[in-house]
Short mmCIF file of C-alpha atoms in Angstrom, two decimals:
data_model
loop_
_atom_site.label_atom_id
_atom_site.label_comp_id
_atom_site.label_asym_id
_atom_site.label_seq_id
_atom_site.Cartn_x
_atom_site.Cartn_y
_atom_site.Cartn_z
CA VAL A 986 44.73 0.23 31.45
CA SER A 987 43.63 3.67 30.41
CA ASN A 988 46.53 4.22 27.98
CA VAL A 989 48.08 1.22 26.24
CA GLY A 990 51.14 3.31 25.42
CA THR A 991 52.28 3.04 29.04
CA ILE A 992 52.63 -0.74 28.66
CA VAL A 993 53.73 -1.31 25.06
CA LYS A 994 55.09 0.93 22.32
CA GLU A 995 53.71 1.31 18.81
CA GLY A 996 55.15 -1.34 16.48
CA GLN A 997 56.19 -3.62 19.35
CA GLU A 998 55.17 -7.25 18.77
CA VAL A 999 53.60 -8.98 21.75
CA ASP A 1000 51.79 -12.26 22.34
CA VAL A 1001 48.32 -11.80 23.81
CA LYS A 1002 45.19 -13.80 24.47
CA VAL A 1003 41.85 -12.32 23.38
CA LEU A 1004 39.56 -12.38 26.42
CA SER A 1005 36.49 -10.68 24.94
CA VAL A 1006 35.33 -8.65 21.94
CA ASP A 1007 32.61 -5.98 22.14
CA PRO A 1008 31.71 -4.99 18.55
CA GLU A 1009 29.14 -2.38 19.63
CA ALA A 1010 31.65 -0.44 21.72
CA GLN A 1011 34.50 -1.37 19.36
CA ARG A 1012 36.59 -2.70 22.25
CA MET A 1013 38.74 -5.78 22.79
CA SER A 1014 39.99 -7.23 26.06
CA LEU A 1015 43.49 -8.68 25.76
CA SER A 1016 45.76 -10.39 28.27
CA MET A 1017 49.54 -10.63 28.13
CA LYS A 1018 49.66 -12.60 31.39
CA ALA A 1019 47.51 -15.43 30.01
CA VAL A 1020 50.13 -16.42 27.43
CA GLN A 1021 53.18 -16.19 29.70
CA ALA A 1022 54.43 -19.54 30.97
CA ALA A 1023 54.65 -20.03 34.71
CA PRO A 1024 58.26 -19.97 35.93
CA GLU A 1025 59.59 -23.45 36.51
CA PRO A 1026 61.40 -24.20 39.77
CA THR A 1027 65.12 -24.67 39.23
CA GLY A 1028 66.73 -27.60 40.99
CA GLU A 1029 66.10 -28.73 44.53
CA ASP A 1030 66.99 -25.38 46.12
CA SER A 1031 63.48 -23.96 45.65
CA THR A 1032 61.87 -26.79 47.63
CA SER A 1033 64.37 -26.66 50.50
CA ASP A 1034 63.07 -23.24 51.64
CA THR A 1035 59.63 -24.58 52.53
CA PRO A 1036 59.30 -27.00 55.45
CA ALA A 1037 57.86 -30.46 54.92
CA ASP A 1038 54.22 -30.95 55.90
CA GLY A 1039 55.19 -32.64 59.17
CA ASP A 1040 57.52 -29.79 60.19
CA ARG A 1041 54.93 -27.00 59.99
CA LYS A 1042 53.40 -25.42 63.06
CA PRO A 1043 49.59 -25.50 63.14
CA ALA A 1044 47.91 -22.30 62.01
CA VAL A 1045 45.81 -22.27 65.17
CA PRO A 1046 47.55 -23.57 68.29
CA GLN A 1047 45.84 -26.46 70.05
CA HIS A 1048 43.79 -25.54 73.10
CA ARG A 1049 45.33 -26.38 76.46
CA GLY A 1050 43.20 -26.50 79.58
CA PRO A 1051 39.62 -27.38 80.40
CA LEU A 1052 36.91 -26.89 77.80
CA LYS A 1053 34.10 -24.46 78.53
CA GLY A 1054 30.46 -25.01 77.68
CA GLY A 1055 28.95 -28.42 77.18
CA LEU A 1056 25.71 -29.91 78.47
CA GLY A 1057 25.80 -28.55 82.03
CA ARG A 1058 23.43 -25.67 81.23
CA SER A 1059 20.66 -24.84 78.78
CA SER A 1060 21.62 -23.76 75.28
CA GLY A 1061 19.36 -20.70 75.25
CA GLY A 1062 17.45 -21.94 72.21
CA GLU A 1063 14.17 -22.03 74.14
CA GLN A 1064 14.14 -18.22 73.93
CA PHE A 1065 13.54 -18.57 70.20
CA GLY A 1066 11.17 -21.54 70.26
CA LEU A 1067 13.87 -24.14 69.64
CA LYS A 1068 13.56 -27.49 71.38
CA TRP A 1069 17.08 -28.78 71.83
#
């Protein structure tokens, strides 16, 4: 943040975590996010929006049809001195 005044006002009390101190440059790195508690889910409503693991569709659909490639031809490794 280039200007702290855009985030907090003078005299405002805030909880922060000190991330680093640079005495030569007379600078401090502070974090307000590090001291904030993560929001807790309320009730069972928050879990009902996400499907159970068994109900999810796969990220990549399964291949249907014959596979291509295999051992029916050379791998091309002999061009580079490979013996497989």
